[in-house]
mmCIF file of C-alpha atoms and ligand atoms in Angstrom:
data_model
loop_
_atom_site.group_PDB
_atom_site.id
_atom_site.type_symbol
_atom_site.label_atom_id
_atom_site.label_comp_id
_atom_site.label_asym_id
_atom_site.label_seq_id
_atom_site.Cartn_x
_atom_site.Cartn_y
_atom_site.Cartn_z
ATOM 1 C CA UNK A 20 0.000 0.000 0.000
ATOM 2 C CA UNK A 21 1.575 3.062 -0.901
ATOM 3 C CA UNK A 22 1.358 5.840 1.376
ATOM 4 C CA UNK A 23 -0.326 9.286 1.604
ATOM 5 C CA UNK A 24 2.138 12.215 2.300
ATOM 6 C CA UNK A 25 1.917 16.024 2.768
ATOM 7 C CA UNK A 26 5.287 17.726 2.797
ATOM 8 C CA UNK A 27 6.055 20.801 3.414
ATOM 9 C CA UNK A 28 8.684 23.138 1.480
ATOM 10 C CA UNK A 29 9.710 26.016 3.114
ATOM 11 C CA UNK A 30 11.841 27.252 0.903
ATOM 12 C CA UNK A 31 14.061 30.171 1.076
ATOM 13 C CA UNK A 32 12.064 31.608 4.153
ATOM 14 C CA UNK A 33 12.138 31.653 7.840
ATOM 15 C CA UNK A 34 15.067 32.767 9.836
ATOM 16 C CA UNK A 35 16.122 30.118 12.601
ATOM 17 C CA UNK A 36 14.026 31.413 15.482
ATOM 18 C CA UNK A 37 10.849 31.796 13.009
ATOM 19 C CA UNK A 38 11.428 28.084 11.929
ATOM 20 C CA UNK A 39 11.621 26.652 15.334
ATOM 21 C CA UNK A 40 8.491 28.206 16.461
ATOM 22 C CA UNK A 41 6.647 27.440 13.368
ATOM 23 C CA UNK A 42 8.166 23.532 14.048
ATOM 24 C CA UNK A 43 7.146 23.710 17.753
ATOM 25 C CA UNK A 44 3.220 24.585 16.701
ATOM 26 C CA UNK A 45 2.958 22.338 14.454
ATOM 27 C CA UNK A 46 4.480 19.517 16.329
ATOM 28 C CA UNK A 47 2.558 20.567 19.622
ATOM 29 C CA UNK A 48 -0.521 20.391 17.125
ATOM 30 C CA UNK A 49 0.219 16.909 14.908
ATOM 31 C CA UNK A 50 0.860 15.359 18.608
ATOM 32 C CA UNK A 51 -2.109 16.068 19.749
ATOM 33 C CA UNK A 52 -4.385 14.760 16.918
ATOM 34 C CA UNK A 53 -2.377 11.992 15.225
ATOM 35 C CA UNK A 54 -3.223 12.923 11.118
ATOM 36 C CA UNK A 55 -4.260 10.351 8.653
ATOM 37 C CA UNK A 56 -0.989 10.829 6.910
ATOM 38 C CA UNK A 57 2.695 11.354 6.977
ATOM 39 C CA UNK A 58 3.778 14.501 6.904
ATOM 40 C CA UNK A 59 6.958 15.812 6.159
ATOM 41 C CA UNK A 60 8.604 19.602 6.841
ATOM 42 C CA UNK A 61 11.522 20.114 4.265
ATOM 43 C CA UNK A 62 13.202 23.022 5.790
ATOM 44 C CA UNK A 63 16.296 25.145 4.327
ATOM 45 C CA UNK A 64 19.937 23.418 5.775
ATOM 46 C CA UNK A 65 20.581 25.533 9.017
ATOM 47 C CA UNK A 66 16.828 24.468 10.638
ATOM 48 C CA UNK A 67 17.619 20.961 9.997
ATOM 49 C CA UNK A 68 19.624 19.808 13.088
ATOM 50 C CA UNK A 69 17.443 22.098 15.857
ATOM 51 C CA UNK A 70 14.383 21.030 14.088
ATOM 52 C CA UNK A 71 15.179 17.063 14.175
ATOM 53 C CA UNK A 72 15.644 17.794 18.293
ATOM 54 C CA UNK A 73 12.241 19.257 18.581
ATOM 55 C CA UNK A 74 9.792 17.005 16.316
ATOM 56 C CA UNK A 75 8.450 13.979 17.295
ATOM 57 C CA UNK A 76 9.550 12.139 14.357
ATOM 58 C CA UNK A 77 7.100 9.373 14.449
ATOM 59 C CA UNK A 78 4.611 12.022 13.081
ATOM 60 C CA UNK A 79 6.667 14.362 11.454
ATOM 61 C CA UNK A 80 9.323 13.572 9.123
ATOM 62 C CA UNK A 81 12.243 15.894 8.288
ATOM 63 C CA UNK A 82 13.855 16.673 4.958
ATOM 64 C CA UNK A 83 16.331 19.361 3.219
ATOM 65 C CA UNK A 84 15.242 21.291 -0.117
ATOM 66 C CA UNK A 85 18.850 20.250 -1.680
ATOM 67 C CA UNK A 86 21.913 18.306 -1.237
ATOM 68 C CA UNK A 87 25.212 18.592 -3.114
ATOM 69 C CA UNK A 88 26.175 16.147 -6.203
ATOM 70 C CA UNK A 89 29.278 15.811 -4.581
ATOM 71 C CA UNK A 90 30.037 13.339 -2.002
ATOM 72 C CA UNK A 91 32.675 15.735 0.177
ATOM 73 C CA UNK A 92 36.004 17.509 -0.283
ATOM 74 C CA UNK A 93 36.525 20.924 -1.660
ATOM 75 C CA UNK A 94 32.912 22.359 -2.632
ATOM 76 C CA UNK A 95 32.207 25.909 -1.106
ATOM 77 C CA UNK A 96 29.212 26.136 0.324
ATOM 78 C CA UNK A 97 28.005 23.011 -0.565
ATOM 79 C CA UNK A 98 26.192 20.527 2.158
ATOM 80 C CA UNK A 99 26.274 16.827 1.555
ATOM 81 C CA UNK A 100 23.592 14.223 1.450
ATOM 82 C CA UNK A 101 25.908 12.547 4.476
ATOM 83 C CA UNK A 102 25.489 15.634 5.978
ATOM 84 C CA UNK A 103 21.870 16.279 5.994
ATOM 85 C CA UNK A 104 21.282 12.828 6.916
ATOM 86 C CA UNK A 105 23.908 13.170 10.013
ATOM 87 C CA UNK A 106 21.425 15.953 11.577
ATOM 88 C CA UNK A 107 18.515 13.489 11.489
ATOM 89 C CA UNK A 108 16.590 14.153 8.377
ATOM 90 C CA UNK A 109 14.971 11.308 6.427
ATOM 91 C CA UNK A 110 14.049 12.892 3.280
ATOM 92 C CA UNK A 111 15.583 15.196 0.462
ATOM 93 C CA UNK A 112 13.935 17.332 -2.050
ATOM 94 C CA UNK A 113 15.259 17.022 -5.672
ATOM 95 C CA UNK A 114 14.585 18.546 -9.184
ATOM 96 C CA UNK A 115 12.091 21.152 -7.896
ATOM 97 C CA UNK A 116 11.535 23.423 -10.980
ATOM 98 C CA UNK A 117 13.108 26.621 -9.033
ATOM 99 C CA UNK A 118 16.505 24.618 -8.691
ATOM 100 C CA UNK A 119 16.211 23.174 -12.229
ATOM 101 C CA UNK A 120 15.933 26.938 -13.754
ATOM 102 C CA UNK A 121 17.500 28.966 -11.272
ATOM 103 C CA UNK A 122 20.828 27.008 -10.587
ATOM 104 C CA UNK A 123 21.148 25.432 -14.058
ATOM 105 C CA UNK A 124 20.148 21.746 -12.355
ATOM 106 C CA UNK A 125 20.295 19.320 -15.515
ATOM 107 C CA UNK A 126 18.949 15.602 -15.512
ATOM 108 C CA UNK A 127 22.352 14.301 -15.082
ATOM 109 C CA UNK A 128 23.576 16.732 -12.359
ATOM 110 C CA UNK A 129 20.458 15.225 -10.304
ATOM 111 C CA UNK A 130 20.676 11.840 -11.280
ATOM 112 C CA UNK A 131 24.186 12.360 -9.269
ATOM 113 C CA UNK A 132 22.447 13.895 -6.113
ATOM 114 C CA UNK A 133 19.853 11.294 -6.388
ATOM 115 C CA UNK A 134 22.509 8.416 -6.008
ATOM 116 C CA UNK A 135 24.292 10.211 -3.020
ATOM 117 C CA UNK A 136 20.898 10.482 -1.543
ATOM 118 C CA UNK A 137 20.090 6.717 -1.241
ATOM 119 C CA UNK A 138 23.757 5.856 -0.518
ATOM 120 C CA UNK A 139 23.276 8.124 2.177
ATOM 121 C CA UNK A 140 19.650 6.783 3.391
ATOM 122 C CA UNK A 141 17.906 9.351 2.481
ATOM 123 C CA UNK A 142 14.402 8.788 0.787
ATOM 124 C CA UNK A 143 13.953 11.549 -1.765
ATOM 125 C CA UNK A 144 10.782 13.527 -3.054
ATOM 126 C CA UNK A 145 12.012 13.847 -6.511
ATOM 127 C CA UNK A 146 9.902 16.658 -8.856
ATOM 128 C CA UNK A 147 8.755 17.134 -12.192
ATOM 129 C CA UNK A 148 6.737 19.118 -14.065
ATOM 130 C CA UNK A 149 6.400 21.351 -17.723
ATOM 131 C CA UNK A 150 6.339 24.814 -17.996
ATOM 132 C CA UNK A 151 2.942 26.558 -19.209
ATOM 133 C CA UNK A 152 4.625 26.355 -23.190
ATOM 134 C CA UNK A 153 4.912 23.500 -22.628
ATOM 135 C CA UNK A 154 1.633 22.539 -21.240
ATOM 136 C CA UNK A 155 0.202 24.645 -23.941
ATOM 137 C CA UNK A 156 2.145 22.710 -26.843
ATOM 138 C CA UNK A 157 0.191 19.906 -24.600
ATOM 139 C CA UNK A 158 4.035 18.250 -23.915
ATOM 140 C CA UNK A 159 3.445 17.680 -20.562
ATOM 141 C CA UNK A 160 3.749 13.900 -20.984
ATOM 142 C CA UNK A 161 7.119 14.127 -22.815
ATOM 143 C CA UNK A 162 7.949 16.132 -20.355
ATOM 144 C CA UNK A 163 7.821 14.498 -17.172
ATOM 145 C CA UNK A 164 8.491 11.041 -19.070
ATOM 146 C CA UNK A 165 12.535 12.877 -19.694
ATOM 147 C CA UNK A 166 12.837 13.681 -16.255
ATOM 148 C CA UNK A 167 11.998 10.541 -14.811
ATOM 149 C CA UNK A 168 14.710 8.180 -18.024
ATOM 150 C CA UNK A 169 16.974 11.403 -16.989
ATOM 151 C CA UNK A 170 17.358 11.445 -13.275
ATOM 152 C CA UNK A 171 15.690 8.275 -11.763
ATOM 153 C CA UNK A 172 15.014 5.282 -13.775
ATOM 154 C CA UNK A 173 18.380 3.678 -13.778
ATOM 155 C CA UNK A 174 17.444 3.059 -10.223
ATOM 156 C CA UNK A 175 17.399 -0.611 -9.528
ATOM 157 C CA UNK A 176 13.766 -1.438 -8.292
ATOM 158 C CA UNK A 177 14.473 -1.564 -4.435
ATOM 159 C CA UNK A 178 16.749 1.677 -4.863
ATOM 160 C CA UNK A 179 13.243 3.071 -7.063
ATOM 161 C CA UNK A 180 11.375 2.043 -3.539
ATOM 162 C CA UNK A 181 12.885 5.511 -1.913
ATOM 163 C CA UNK A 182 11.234 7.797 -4.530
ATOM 164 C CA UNK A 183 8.270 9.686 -3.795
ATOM 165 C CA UNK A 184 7.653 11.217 -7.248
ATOM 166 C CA UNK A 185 5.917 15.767 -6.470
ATOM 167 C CA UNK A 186 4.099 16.489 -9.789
ATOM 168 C CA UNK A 187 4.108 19.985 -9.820
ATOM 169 C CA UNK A 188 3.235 22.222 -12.822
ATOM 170 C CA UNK A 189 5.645 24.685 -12.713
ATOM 171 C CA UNK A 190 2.509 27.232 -14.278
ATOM 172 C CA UNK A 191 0.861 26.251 -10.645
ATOM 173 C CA UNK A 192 3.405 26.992 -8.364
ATOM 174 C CA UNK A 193 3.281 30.011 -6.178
ATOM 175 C CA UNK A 194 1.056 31.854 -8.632
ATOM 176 C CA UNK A 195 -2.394 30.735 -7.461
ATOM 177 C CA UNK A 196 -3.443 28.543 -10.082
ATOM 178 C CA UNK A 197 -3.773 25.042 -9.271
ATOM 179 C CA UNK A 198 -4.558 22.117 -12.266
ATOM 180 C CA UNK A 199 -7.894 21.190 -11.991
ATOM 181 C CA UNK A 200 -8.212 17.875 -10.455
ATOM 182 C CA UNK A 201 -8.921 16.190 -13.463
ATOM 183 C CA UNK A 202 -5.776 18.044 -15.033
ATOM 184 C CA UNK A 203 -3.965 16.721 -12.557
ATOM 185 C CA UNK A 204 -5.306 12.772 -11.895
ATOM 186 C CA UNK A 205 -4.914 12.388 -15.647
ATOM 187 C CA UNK A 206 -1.090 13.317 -16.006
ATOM 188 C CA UNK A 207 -0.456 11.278 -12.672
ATOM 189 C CA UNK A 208 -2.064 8.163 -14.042
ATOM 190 C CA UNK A 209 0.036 8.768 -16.918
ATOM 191 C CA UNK A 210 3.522 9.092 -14.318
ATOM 192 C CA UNK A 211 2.021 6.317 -13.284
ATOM 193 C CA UNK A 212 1.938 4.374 -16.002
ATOM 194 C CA UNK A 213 5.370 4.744 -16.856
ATOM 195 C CA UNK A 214 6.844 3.714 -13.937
ATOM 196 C CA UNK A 215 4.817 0.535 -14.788
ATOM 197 C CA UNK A 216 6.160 -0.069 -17.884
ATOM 198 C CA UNK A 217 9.627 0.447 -16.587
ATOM 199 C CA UNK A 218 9.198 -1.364 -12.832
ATOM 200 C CA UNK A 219 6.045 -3.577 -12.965
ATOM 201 C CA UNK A 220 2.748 -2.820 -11.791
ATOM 202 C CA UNK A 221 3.827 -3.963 -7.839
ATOM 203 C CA UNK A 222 6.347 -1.046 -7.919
ATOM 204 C CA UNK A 223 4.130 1.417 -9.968
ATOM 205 C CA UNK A 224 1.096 1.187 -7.247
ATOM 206 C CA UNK A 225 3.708 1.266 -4.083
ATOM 207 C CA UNK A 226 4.921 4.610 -5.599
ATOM 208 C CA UNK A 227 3.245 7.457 -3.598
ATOM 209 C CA UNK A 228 2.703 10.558 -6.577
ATOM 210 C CA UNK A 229 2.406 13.780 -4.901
ATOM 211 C CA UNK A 230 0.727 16.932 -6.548
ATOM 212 C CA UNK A 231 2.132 20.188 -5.812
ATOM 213 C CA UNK A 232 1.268 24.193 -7.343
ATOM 214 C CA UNK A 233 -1.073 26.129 -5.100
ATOM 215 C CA UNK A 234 -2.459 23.502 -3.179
ATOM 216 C CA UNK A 235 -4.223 24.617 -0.453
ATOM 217 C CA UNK A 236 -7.108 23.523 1.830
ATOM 218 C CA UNK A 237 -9.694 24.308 0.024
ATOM 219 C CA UNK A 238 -8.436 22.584 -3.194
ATOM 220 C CA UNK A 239 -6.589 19.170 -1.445
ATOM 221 C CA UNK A 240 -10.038 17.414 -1.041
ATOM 222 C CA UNK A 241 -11.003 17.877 -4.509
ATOM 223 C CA UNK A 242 -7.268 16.602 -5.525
ATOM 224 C CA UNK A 243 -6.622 13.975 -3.190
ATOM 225 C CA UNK A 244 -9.802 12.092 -3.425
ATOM 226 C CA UNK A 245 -8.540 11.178 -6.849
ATOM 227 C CA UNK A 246 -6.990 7.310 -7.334
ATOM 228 C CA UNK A 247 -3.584 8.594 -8.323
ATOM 229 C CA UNK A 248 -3.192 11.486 -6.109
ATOM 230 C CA UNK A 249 -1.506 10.569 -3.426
ATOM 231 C CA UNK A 250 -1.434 13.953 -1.293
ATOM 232 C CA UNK A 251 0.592 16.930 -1.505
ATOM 233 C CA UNK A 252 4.276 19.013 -1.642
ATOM 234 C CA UNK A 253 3.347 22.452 -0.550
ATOM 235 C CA UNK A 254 4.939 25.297 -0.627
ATOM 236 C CA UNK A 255 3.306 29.207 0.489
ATOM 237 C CA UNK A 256 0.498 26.869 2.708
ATOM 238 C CA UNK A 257 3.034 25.081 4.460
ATOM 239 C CA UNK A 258 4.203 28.143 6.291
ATOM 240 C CA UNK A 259 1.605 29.012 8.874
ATOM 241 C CA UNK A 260 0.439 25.983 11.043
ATOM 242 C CA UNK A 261 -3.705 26.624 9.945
ATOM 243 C CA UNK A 262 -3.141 26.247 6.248
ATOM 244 C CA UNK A 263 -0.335 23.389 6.587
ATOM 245 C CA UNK A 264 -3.164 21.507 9.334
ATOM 246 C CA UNK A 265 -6.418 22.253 6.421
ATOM 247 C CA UNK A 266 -4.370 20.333 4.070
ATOM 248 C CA UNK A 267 -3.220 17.369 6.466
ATOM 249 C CA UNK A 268 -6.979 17.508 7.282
ATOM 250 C CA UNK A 269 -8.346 16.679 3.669
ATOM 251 C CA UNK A 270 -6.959 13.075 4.384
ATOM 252 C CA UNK A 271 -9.659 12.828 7.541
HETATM 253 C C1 PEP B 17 6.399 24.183 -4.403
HETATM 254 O O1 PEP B 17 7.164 25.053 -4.758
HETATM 255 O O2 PEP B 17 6.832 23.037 -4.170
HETATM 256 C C2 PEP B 17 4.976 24.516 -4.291
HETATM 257 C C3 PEP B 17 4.103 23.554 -4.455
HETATM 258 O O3 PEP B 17 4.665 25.830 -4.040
HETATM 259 P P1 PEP B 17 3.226 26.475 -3.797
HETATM 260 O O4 PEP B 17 2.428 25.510 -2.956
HETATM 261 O O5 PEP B 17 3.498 27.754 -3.093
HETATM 262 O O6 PEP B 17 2.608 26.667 -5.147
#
């Protein structure tokens, strides 16, 4: 049975005292009325460690928004999957569409982060998604297909068992429009499909499919009562406790 997940991505916001207090609530909250999901906060590097003390993480899970292709050595700046796993985090984010266009992230440079991930035990939430011209030359199909045969589908099958594949249309995210639910259920029965064809249907069902692009709680009902959706990677409503619980909620 493959599992239902919202995850959170903070993104580039929340200094350290604003992330442990938005950690604490939501903890204190998620404690208190265990949600029909897993969740997951995916918080920028320098949270990570503080974070992993404060969460219970048999309801919340922890991941990064990055990790380096590099395994160590002489990489400014850079933080390693081995690193981000030694502060207690479980999950990475990988090939979100800001990374992919703002810091030049090809197929192959994330196939290489992807591999350094699982060495390292991390599980990944790995994204795809076309651009509206792209939607609009209706390539959306072609489009995630390459990202998947680029990045993740020389996994072996039980490597392939760490992926949690985030459809997110990269017209839907931040800007307030969100893929209808058919839009959506269509393209990830087709994601799912593929994975089938290259993994077998056991694999293929197992493999949770998360939509993500303005999701919020008034929209995740619609979208997650559909077979293939199966819950959420949020960004803007995963920053204030009410908006990040309204979405957890739509699994109830
Ligand atoms: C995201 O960037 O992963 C995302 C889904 O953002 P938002 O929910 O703000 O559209």
């Amino acid at each position: 049975m493959r599992k239902k997940i919202v995850a959170g991505n903070w993104k580039m916001n929340k200094n350290l005292q604003e992330g442990v207090a938005l950690a604490t609530e939501l903890n204190e909250v998620l404690t208190a009325e265990t949600p029909n999901c897993d969740v997951v906060i995916c918080t920028p590097f320098i949270h990570l460690a503080t974070v992993s003390d404060i969460i219970d993480h048999s309801v919340i899970g922890l991941g990064a928004e990055n990790c380096a292709d590099k395994a160590s050595g002489a990489y400014t700046g850079e933080v390693s999957a081995e690193m981000v796993k030694s502060t207690g985090a479980e999950y990475v984010i990988l090939g979100h569409s800001e990374r992919r266009e703002y810091y030049n992230e090809t197929p192959a440079i994330l196939k290489e982060k992807v591999d350094l991930a699982l060495i390292n035990g991390l599980k990944v939430i790995f994204c795809i998604g076309e651009s509206l011209a792209q939607r609009e030359a209706n390539e959306q199909n072609a489009v995630v297909k390459a990202e998947l045969e680029g990045s993740v589908f020389h996994l072996a099958p039980a490597e392939f068992a760490n992926i949690v594949i985030a459809y997110e249309p990269i017209w839907a995210i931040g800007t307030g429009k969100t893929a209808t639910a058919e839009q959506a259920e269509e393209i990830h029965a087709y994601i799912r499909s593929i994975i089938a064809e290259k993994y077998g249907d056991e694999v293929a069902e197992n493999t949770s499919i998360l939509y993500g692009g303005s999701c919020k709680a008034s929209n995740a009902p619609e979208l997650f009562a559909k077979k293939d959706i199966d819950g959420g990677l949020i960004g803007g409503a995963s920053l204030k406790v009410p908006d990040f619980k309204g979405i957890i909620d739509a699994w109830k």
